[in-house]
């Protein structure tokens, strides 16, 4: 690990490692991971653990025939989370702390900042943060849905320099290794594009909610923030030994040369758009002075308030950028609906940019 010179790492441990038989937590694979955490900390590396597996861990407590219902899964998560935390805690002679999050928390800038600060405080005091999605309170609208993406959001929020995703595969293969004997493991990925997503196919894990696709999405989120990302096999002890020796035992995704700024990254990869404004043509054309003014907006969709994240779309439908709104949709609609009135004209002249230059995050992909 010294060869890598990490300062702060996020480890994502999948459900298959926590509860391989889906009948409660098993220490079989976790012991090796716990030892790895202890050895990283001994080398001065700060560790944050994103641990899946509450649903799988709590599964054995509920009747078989009812397990498919969402309500039952939430109950399994609530019960399994305690079991899982107790299991982790047993391995360490330093304190750990539970943080349960939803996408609703992460996409709200104030709550996001509060999460960041708590994580920093825990690390400063030698406490190991153990993070999972708060499955009990999530709804479709509120959830991240998989801990691969959640771990990338956490890594970005915590300013980590590496994200290690441990699951039951050795890394990214050029094709699905379960179906193709000649599939080749790709040790290093310089940049993530459609061809990389195509290799991931739709392979999913039997126990967790993620698959290779969500791991690539996580790698894309993390590397764009300058965070080196690994996909690794957490079932193999040699994975951890090789990492500690400074080797890459799986697939490494190289970080962007010019990572996004923290706020822009948050807006692009974590915040959800609450509504959208439509501008004519490209973003450059609409932002000649670096910002978007109300007279450059041709349509407003959805309801958003001041400080909400919005999508800037071109009139040909292209997703151009995410941005922070300086004015509410209500005010912008009022100005547009009363375009001809003197009051509206005055208003248009007097209000500042709807979106300021510093709050625009261009989207590379549509
Ligand atoms: N939050 C889920 C759990 O603890 C896991 C989600 C995932 O597998 O990615 O069971």
Short mmCIF file of C-alpha atoms and ligand atoms in Angstrom, two decimals:
data_model
loop_
_atom_site.label_atom_id
_atom_site.label_comp_id
_atom_site.label_asym_id
_atom_site.label_seq_id
_atom_site.Cartn_x
_atom_site.Cartn_y
_atom_site.Cartn_z
CA UNK A 1 0.00 0.00 0.00
CA UNK A 2 2.90 2.33 0.73
CA UNK A 3 3.71 2.26 -2.99
CA UNK A 4 0.23 3.71 -3.67
CA UNK A 5 0.63 6.38 -0.96
CA UNK A 6 -3.06 6.62 -0.11
CA UNK A 7 -4.13 9.16 2.48
CA UNK A 8 -7.81 8.22 2.75
CA UNK A 9 -9.60 5.23 1.21
CA UNK A 10 -13.21 4.07 0.94
CA UNK A 11 -13.79 0.31 0.96
CA UNK A 12 -17.10 -0.98 -0.37
CA UNK A 13 -17.96 -4.47 0.81
CA UNK A 14 -20.77 -6.29 -1.01
CA UNK A 15 -23.61 -8.32 0.51
CA UNK A 16 -22.20 -11.62 -0.78
CA UNK A 17 -19.19 -11.15 1.51
CA UNK A 18 -21.26 -10.23 4.56
CA UNK A 19 -23.95 -12.89 4.35
CA UNK A 20 -22.86 -15.43 1.74
CA UNK A 21 -25.71 -17.81 2.56
CA UNK A 22 -28.26 -15.04 3.23
CA UNK A 23 -28.90 -16.45 6.68
CA UNK A 24 -27.17 -13.97 8.91
CA UNK A 25 -23.66 -12.46 8.97
CA UNK A 26 -20.70 -14.77 8.59
CA UNK A 27 -17.19 -13.86 9.71
CA UNK A 28 -15.59 -16.11 7.05
CA UNK A 29 -14.66 -13.35 4.59
CA UNK A 30 -15.00 -10.37 6.87
CA UNK A 31 -12.09 -11.34 9.08
CA UNK A 32 -9.63 -10.88 6.20
CA UNK A 33 -11.23 -7.53 5.32
CA UNK A 34 -11.09 -6.42 8.96
CA UNK A 35 -7.39 -7.34 9.12
CA UNK A 36 -6.83 -5.32 5.96
CA UNK A 37 -8.54 -2.31 7.57
CA UNK A 38 -6.38 -2.68 10.70
CA UNK A 39 -3.19 -2.88 8.62
CA UNK A 40 -4.15 0.13 6.49
CA UNK A 41 -4.80 2.17 9.62
CA UNK A 42 -1.48 1.02 11.05
CA UNK A 43 0.15 2.50 7.92
CA UNK A 44 -1.54 5.84 8.67
CA UNK A 45 -4.24 5.45 6.00
CA UNK A 46 -7.70 6.70 6.98
CA UNK A 47 -10.39 4.16 6.17
CA UNK A 48 -14.12 4.57 5.55
CA UNK A 49 -16.17 1.41 5.16
CA UNK A 50 -19.32 1.24 3.02
CA UNK A 51 -20.92 -2.02 4.06
CA UNK A 52 -23.84 -3.60 2.21
CA UNK A 53 -25.59 -6.67 3.49
CA UNK A 54 -28.19 -5.58 6.00
CA UNK A 55 -31.02 -7.11 3.95
CA UNK A 56 -29.09 -10.36 3.43
CA UNK A 57 -28.04 -10.42 7.09
CA UNK A 58 -31.57 -9.92 8.40
CA UNK A 59 -33.19 -12.27 5.91
CA UNK A 60 -33.15 -15.36 8.18
CA UNK A 61 -35.31 -13.60 10.77
CA UNK A 62 -38.42 -13.43 8.56
CA UNK A 63 -40.71 -15.98 6.92
CA UNK A 64 -39.52 -17.26 3.54
CA UNK A 65 -42.80 -16.67 1.66
CA UNK A 66 -42.96 -12.97 2.61
CA UNK A 67 -39.39 -11.99 1.73
CA UNK A 68 -40.16 -10.50 -1.65
CA UNK A 69 -42.25 -7.62 -0.38
CA UNK A 70 -40.62 -4.20 -0.10
CA UNK A 71 -41.92 -3.72 3.44
CA UNK A 72 -40.37 -7.00 4.50
CA UNK A 73 -37.04 -6.06 2.88
CA UNK A 74 -37.05 -2.84 4.89
CA UNK A 75 -37.67 -4.83 8.06
CA UNK A 76 -34.87 -7.23 7.10
CA UNK A 77 -32.55 -4.25 6.55
CA UNK A 78 -33.41 -2.71 9.92
CA UNK A 79 -32.80 -5.96 11.81
CA UNK A 80 -29.81 -7.05 9.72
CA UNK A 81 -28.09 -3.68 10.12
CA UNK A 82 -27.72 -4.23 13.88
CA UNK A 83 -26.36 -7.71 13.33
CA UNK A 84 -23.93 -6.44 10.74
CA UNK A 85 -22.65 -3.56 12.87
CA UNK A 86 -22.19 -5.92 15.83
CA UNK A 87 -20.17 -8.24 13.61
CA UNK A 88 -17.87 -5.48 12.35
CA UNK A 89 -17.44 -4.02 15.80
CA UNK A 90 -16.29 -7.37 17.18
CA UNK A 91 -13.24 -7.34 14.89
CA UNK A 92 -11.83 -4.00 15.98
CA UNK A 93 -10.21 -2.62 19.11
CA UNK A 94 -10.98 0.93 17.96
CA UNK A 95 -14.46 2.48 17.85
CA UNK A 96 -16.69 2.42 14.79
CA UNK A 97 -19.69 4.61 13.93
CA UNK A 98 -22.80 3.85 11.94
CA UNK A 99 -23.96 6.30 9.27
CA UNK A 100 -27.15 5.51 7.35
CA UNK A 101 -27.83 7.67 4.30
CA UNK A 102 -30.29 8.09 1.47
CA UNK A 103 -29.92 9.86 -1.84
CA UNK A 104 -32.31 12.43 -0.39
CA UNK A 105 -29.62 13.29 2.18
CA UNK A 106 -26.75 13.39 -0.28
CA UNK A 107 -28.46 15.57 -2.88
CA UNK A 108 -29.40 18.22 -0.34
CA UNK A 109 -26.38 20.50 -0.14
CA UNK A 110 -26.86 21.33 3.54
CA UNK A 111 -27.25 17.70 4.63
CA UNK A 112 -24.39 16.70 2.32
CA UNK A 113 -22.11 19.21 4.01
CA UNK A 114 -23.20 17.95 7.42
CA UNK A 115 -22.38 14.35 6.39
CA UNK A 116 -18.94 15.48 5.16
CA UNK A 117 -18.18 17.25 8.39
CA UNK A 118 -19.27 14.30 10.52
CA UNK A 119 -17.09 11.91 8.53
CA UNK A 120 -14.09 14.24 8.87
CA UNK A 121 -14.66 14.53 12.63
CA UNK A 122 -14.89 10.75 13.04
CA UNK A 123 -11.69 10.21 11.06
CA UNK A 124 -9.87 12.89 13.01
CA UNK A 125 -10.70 11.02 16.21
CA UNK A 126 -9.72 7.59 14.95
CA UNK A 127 -13.29 6.30 14.63
CA UNK A 128 -14.07 4.03 11.68
CA UNK A 129 -17.18 5.29 9.80
CA UNK A 130 -19.33 2.38 8.59
CA UNK A 131 -21.87 3.57 6.02
CA UNK A 132 -24.91 1.95 4.41
CA UNK A 133 -28.02 3.17 2.64
CA UNK A 134 -30.89 3.73 5.08
CA UNK A 135 -33.12 1.18 3.40
CA UNK A 136 -35.89 1.55 5.98
CA UNK A 137 -36.69 5.15 5.05
CA UNK A 138 -36.00 5.09 1.32
CA UNK A 139 -38.64 5.34 -1.38
CA UNK A 140 -37.97 5.03 -5.11
CA UNK A 141 -37.54 8.75 -5.23
CA UNK A 142 -35.12 8.91 -2.30
CA UNK A 143 -32.78 6.02 -2.80
CA UNK A 144 -29.42 5.62 -4.46
CA UNK A 145 -30.43 1.97 -4.87
CA UNK A 146 -27.04 0.31 -4.85
CA UNK A 147 -24.01 0.68 -2.65
CA UNK A 148 -21.56 0.87 -5.56
CA UNK A 149 -22.88 4.30 -6.53
CA UNK A 150 -23.35 5.20 -2.87
CA UNK A 151 -19.69 4.39 -2.14
CA UNK A 152 -18.56 6.66 -5.00
CA UNK A 153 -20.71 9.51 -3.66
CA UNK A 154 -19.24 8.90 -0.20
CA UNK A 155 -15.69 8.80 -1.58
CA UNK A 156 -16.27 12.15 -3.30
CA UNK A 157 -17.91 13.68 -0.22
CA UNK A 158 -15.04 12.49 1.98
CA UNK A 159 -12.30 13.67 -0.41
CA UNK A 160 -10.88 10.15 -0.54
CA UNK A 161 -8.08 9.33 -2.93
CA UNK A 162 -9.02 5.69 -3.56
CA UNK A 163 -12.22 3.67 -3.75
CA UNK A 164 -11.96 -0.13 -3.54
CA UNK A 165 -15.08 -2.09 -4.47
CA UNK A 166 -14.87 -5.65 -3.13
CA UNK A 167 -17.24 -8.23 -4.55
CA UNK A 168 -17.24 -11.76 -5.95
CA UNK A 169 -15.53 -10.99 -9.28
CA UNK A 170 -11.81 -10.48 -9.95
CA UNK A 171 -12.40 -7.22 -11.80
CA UNK A 172 -13.75 -6.06 -15.16
CA UNK A 173 -13.53 -8.60 -17.99
CA UNK A 174 -13.81 -7.84 -21.71
CA UNK A 175 -16.95 -10.05 -21.67
CA UNK A 176 -19.01 -11.85 -19.06
CA UNK A 177 -16.65 -14.50 -17.56
CA UNK A 178 -19.64 -16.61 -16.44
CA UNK A 179 -20.68 -17.07 -20.05
CA UNK A 180 -17.38 -16.91 -21.94
CA UNK A 181 -14.41 -19.08 -21.03
CA UNK A 182 -12.03 -16.89 -23.03
CA UNK A 183 -13.00 -13.67 -21.17
CA UNK A 184 -9.92 -11.62 -20.30
CA UNK A 185 -9.49 -9.59 -17.10
CA UNK A 186 -8.65 -5.95 -17.84
CA UNK A 187 -6.09 -4.75 -15.30
CA UNK A 188 -6.15 -1.04 -16.14
CA UNK A 189 -8.78 1.29 -17.58
CA UNK A 190 -7.67 4.78 -18.60
CA UNK A 191 -11.07 6.26 -19.32
CA UNK A 192 -14.68 5.11 -19.14
CA UNK A 193 -16.81 5.32 -22.27
CA UNK A 194 -19.67 3.37 -23.84
CA UNK A 195 -17.35 0.50 -24.82
CA UNK A 196 -16.53 -0.07 -21.14
CA UNK A 197 -20.23 -0.11 -20.22
CA UNK A 198 -20.81 -2.60 -23.06
CA UNK A 199 -18.26 -4.97 -21.49
CA UNK A 200 -20.10 -4.80 -18.19
CA UNK A 201 -23.26 -6.11 -19.86
CA UNK A 202 -25.99 -6.65 -17.32
CA UNK A 203 -24.20 -9.05 -14.97
CA UNK A 204 -25.71 -8.83 -11.49
CA UNK A 205 -24.92 -10.36 -8.13
CA UNK A 206 -27.31 -12.93 -6.63
CA UNK A 207 -27.25 -11.28 -3.20
CA UNK A 208 -26.80 -7.50 -3.52
CA UNK A 209 -28.56 -5.01 -5.74
CA UNK A 210 -25.59 -3.92 -7.83
CA UNK A 211 -23.85 -5.57 -10.77
CA UNK A 212 -20.90 -4.75 -12.99
CA UNK A 213 -22.81 -1.81 -14.52
CA UNK A 214 -23.24 -0.06 -11.17
CA UNK A 215 -19.55 -0.66 -10.43
CA UNK A 216 -18.58 1.09 -13.67
CA UNK A 217 -20.98 3.94 -12.84
CA UNK A 218 -19.29 4.20 -9.45
CA UNK A 219 -15.85 4.19 -11.08
CA UNK A 220 -16.97 6.96 -13.44
CA UNK A 221 -18.28 9.07 -10.58
CA UNK A 222 -15.17 8.54 -8.47
CA UNK A 223 -12.49 8.90 -11.16
CA UNK A 224 -14.04 12.16 -12.36
CA UNK A 225 -13.37 13.43 -8.86
CA UNK A 226 -9.72 12.35 -9.09
CA UNK A 227 -10.31 9.16 -7.07
CA UNK A 228 -8.49 6.02 -8.21
CA UNK A 229 -11.03 3.17 -8.26
CA UNK A 230 -10.54 -0.59 -8.02
CA UNK A 231 -12.90 -3.51 -8.63
CA UNK A 232 -11.55 -6.42 -6.61
CA UNK A 233 -12.37 -9.92 -5.48
CA UNK A 234 -13.05 -9.76 -1.74
CA UNK A 235 -13.36 -13.55 -1.47
CA UNK A 236 -9.65 -14.08 -2.14
CA UNK A 237 -7.17 -13.49 0.66
CA UNK A 238 -4.42 -12.77 -1.86
CA UNK A 239 -6.34 -9.68 -3.03
CA UNK A 240 -5.62 -7.99 0.29
CA UNK A 241 -2.01 -9.19 0.53
CA UNK A 242 -1.27 -7.94 -2.95
CA UNK A 243 -2.88 -4.57 -2.24
CA UNK A 244 -0.74 -4.23 0.88
CA UNK A 245 2.33 -4.97 -1.24
CA UNK A 246 1.33 -2.16 -3.60
CA UNK A 247 0.12 -4.44 -6.43
CA UNK A 248 -3.12 -4.27 -8.37
CA UNK A 249 -4.91 -7.61 -8.01
CA UNK A 250 -8.03 -6.60 -10.00
CA UNK A 251 -9.02 -3.75 -12.28
CA UNK A 252 -7.81 -0.23 -11.59
CA UNK A 253 -9.61 2.78 -13.10
CA UNK A 254 -7.29 5.73 -13.43
CA UNK A 255 -8.46 9.10 -12.08
CA UNK A 256 -9.10 12.04 -14.41
CA UNK A 257 -6.04 14.24 -14.96
CA UNK A 258 -8.16 17.29 -14.29
CA UNK A 259 -10.68 16.24 -11.65
CA UNK A 260 -13.89 18.19 -11.17
CA UNK A 261 -14.12 20.64 -8.30
CA UNK A 262 -16.01 19.26 -5.31
CA UNK A 263 -19.12 21.43 -5.80
CA UNK A 264 -19.32 20.77 -9.55
CA UNK A 265 -18.83 17.03 -8.94
CA UNK A 266 -21.62 17.03 -6.38
CA UNK A 267 -23.94 18.77 -8.81
CA UNK A 268 -23.09 16.42 -11.67
CA UNK A 269 -23.03 13.08 -9.89
CA UNK A 270 -24.97 13.36 -6.65
CA UNK A 271 -27.58 16.09 -6.85
CA UNK A 272 -30.85 15.34 -8.64
CA UNK A 273 -32.34 17.97 -10.89
CA UNK A 274 -35.58 19.42 -9.50
CA UNK A 275 -36.65 21.01 -12.78
CA UNK A 276 -35.19 22.37 -15.97
CA UNK A 277 -34.70 25.48 -18.04
CA UNK A 278 -34.50 25.36 -21.83
CA UNK A 279 -32.12 27.60 -23.74
CA UNK A 280 -31.56 28.10 -27.44
CA UNK A 281 -28.74 26.09 -29.04
CA UNK A 282 -25.52 25.33 -27.20
CA UNK A 283 -24.46 26.38 -23.75
CA UNK A 284 -21.74 28.69 -25.13
CA UNK A 285 -24.31 30.55 -27.19
CA UNK A 286 -26.60 30.93 -24.21
CA UNK A 287 -23.93 31.95 -21.78
CA UNK A 288 -21.95 34.54 -23.65
CA UNK A 289 -21.19 36.35 -20.43
CA UNK A 290 -20.65 33.08 -18.55
CA UNK A 291 -24.07 32.96 -16.95
CA UNK A 292 -27.70 32.37 -18.00
CA UNK A 293 -30.07 35.36 -17.80
CA UNK A 294 -33.84 35.15 -17.73
CA UNK A 295 -34.22 36.51 -21.28
CA UNK A 296 -32.03 33.63 -22.55
CA UNK A 297 -34.48 31.06 -21.20
CA UNK A 298 -37.15 29.88 -23.63
CA UNK A 299 -39.03 27.50 -21.29
CA UNK A 300 -39.14 26.44 -17.66
CA UNK A 301 -40.22 22.93 -16.63
CA UNK A 302 -41.00 21.52 -13.19
CA UNK A 303 -40.99 23.22 -9.84
CA UNK A 304 -37.78 24.36 -8.22
CA UNK A 305 -36.74 26.80 -5.57
CA UNK A 306 -33.74 29.06 -5.03
CA UNK A 307 -30.60 26.92 -4.53
CA UNK A 308 -32.09 23.79 -6.17
CA UNK A 309 -30.16 21.92 -8.82
CA UNK A 310 -31.70 22.23 -12.29
CA UNK A 311 -30.97 20.82 -15.70
CA UNK A 312 -30.12 23.18 -18.54
CA UNK A 313 -31.46 21.67 -21.75
CA UNK A 314 -31.07 22.88 -25.30
CA UNK A 315 -34.23 23.49 -27.37
CA UNK A 316 -33.18 20.44 -29.46
CA UNK A 317 -33.47 18.30 -26.31
CA UNK A 318 -29.74 17.89 -25.51
CA UNK A 319 -28.85 17.83 -21.80
CA UNK A 320 -26.26 20.62 -21.62
CA UNK A 321 -25.45 21.24 -17.96
CA UNK A 322 -26.53 21.02 -14.36
CA UNK A 323 -26.69 24.27 -12.44
CA UNK A 324 -27.87 25.90 -9.25
CA UNK A 325 -30.95 28.10 -9.66
CA UNK A 326 -30.74 31.62 -8.27
CA UNK A 327 -34.50 32.10 -8.75
CA UNK A 328 -37.52 29.85 -8.33
CA UNK A 329 -39.51 28.35 -11.21
CA UNK A 330 -42.48 30.29 -9.87
CA UNK A 331 -40.78 33.65 -10.43
CA UNK A 332 -39.38 32.65 -13.84
CA UNK A 333 -42.83 31.47 -14.97
CA UNK A 334 -44.37 34.70 -13.74
CA UNK A 335 -41.90 36.74 -15.79
CA UNK A 336 -42.50 34.57 -18.88
CA UNK A 337 -46.32 34.59 -18.52
CA UNK A 338 -46.42 38.38 -18.26
CA UNK A 339 -43.72 39.02 -20.83
CA UNK A 340 -45.45 42.01 -22.37
CA UNK A 341 -46.23 43.76 -19.10
CA UNK A 342 -44.17 46.69 -17.96
CA UNK A 343 -43.72 45.16 -14.53
CA UNK A 344 -42.33 41.95 -15.99
CA UNK A 345 -39.95 43.85 -18.23
CA UNK A 346 -38.68 45.84 -15.26
CA UNK A 347 -38.28 42.66 -13.30
CA UNK A 348 -36.36 41.00 -16.14
CA UNK A 349 -33.97 43.96 -16.22
CA UNK A 350 -33.48 44.13 -12.52
CA UNK A 351 -32.93 40.51 -11.53
CA UNK A 352 -29.46 38.99 -11.73
CA UNK A 353 -28.48 35.85 -13.64
CA UNK A 354 -30.79 32.87 -13.20
CA UNK A 355 -27.65 30.74 -13.12
CA UNK A 356 -24.22 32.13 -12.27
CA UNK A 357 -21.08 31.05 -14.11
CA UNK A 358 -19.53 29.35 -11.08
CA UNK A 359 -22.64 27.21 -10.60
CA UNK A 360 -22.71 25.59 -14.04
CA UNK A 361 -21.45 22.01 -14.45
CA UNK A 362 -21.29 21.05 -18.12
CA UNK A 363 -22.45 17.54 -18.92
CA UNK A 364 -20.17 15.69 -21.26
CA UNK A 365 -22.67 12.96 -22.07
CA UNK A 366 -26.23 13.63 -23.11
N1 LIG B 1 -28.30 -1.35 1.28
C1 LIG B 1 -28.41 -2.76 0.89
C2 LIG B 1 -28.20 -3.66 2.08
O1 LIG B 1 -27.59 -3.26 3.06
C3 LIG B 1 -27.38 -3.15 -0.13
C4 LIG B 1 -27.42 -2.50 -1.44
C5 LIG B 1 -26.43 -3.18 -2.41
O2 LIG B 1 -26.33 -4.41 -2.39
O3 LIG B 1 -25.76 -2.50 -3.16
O4 LIG B 1 -28.60 -4.80 2.05
#
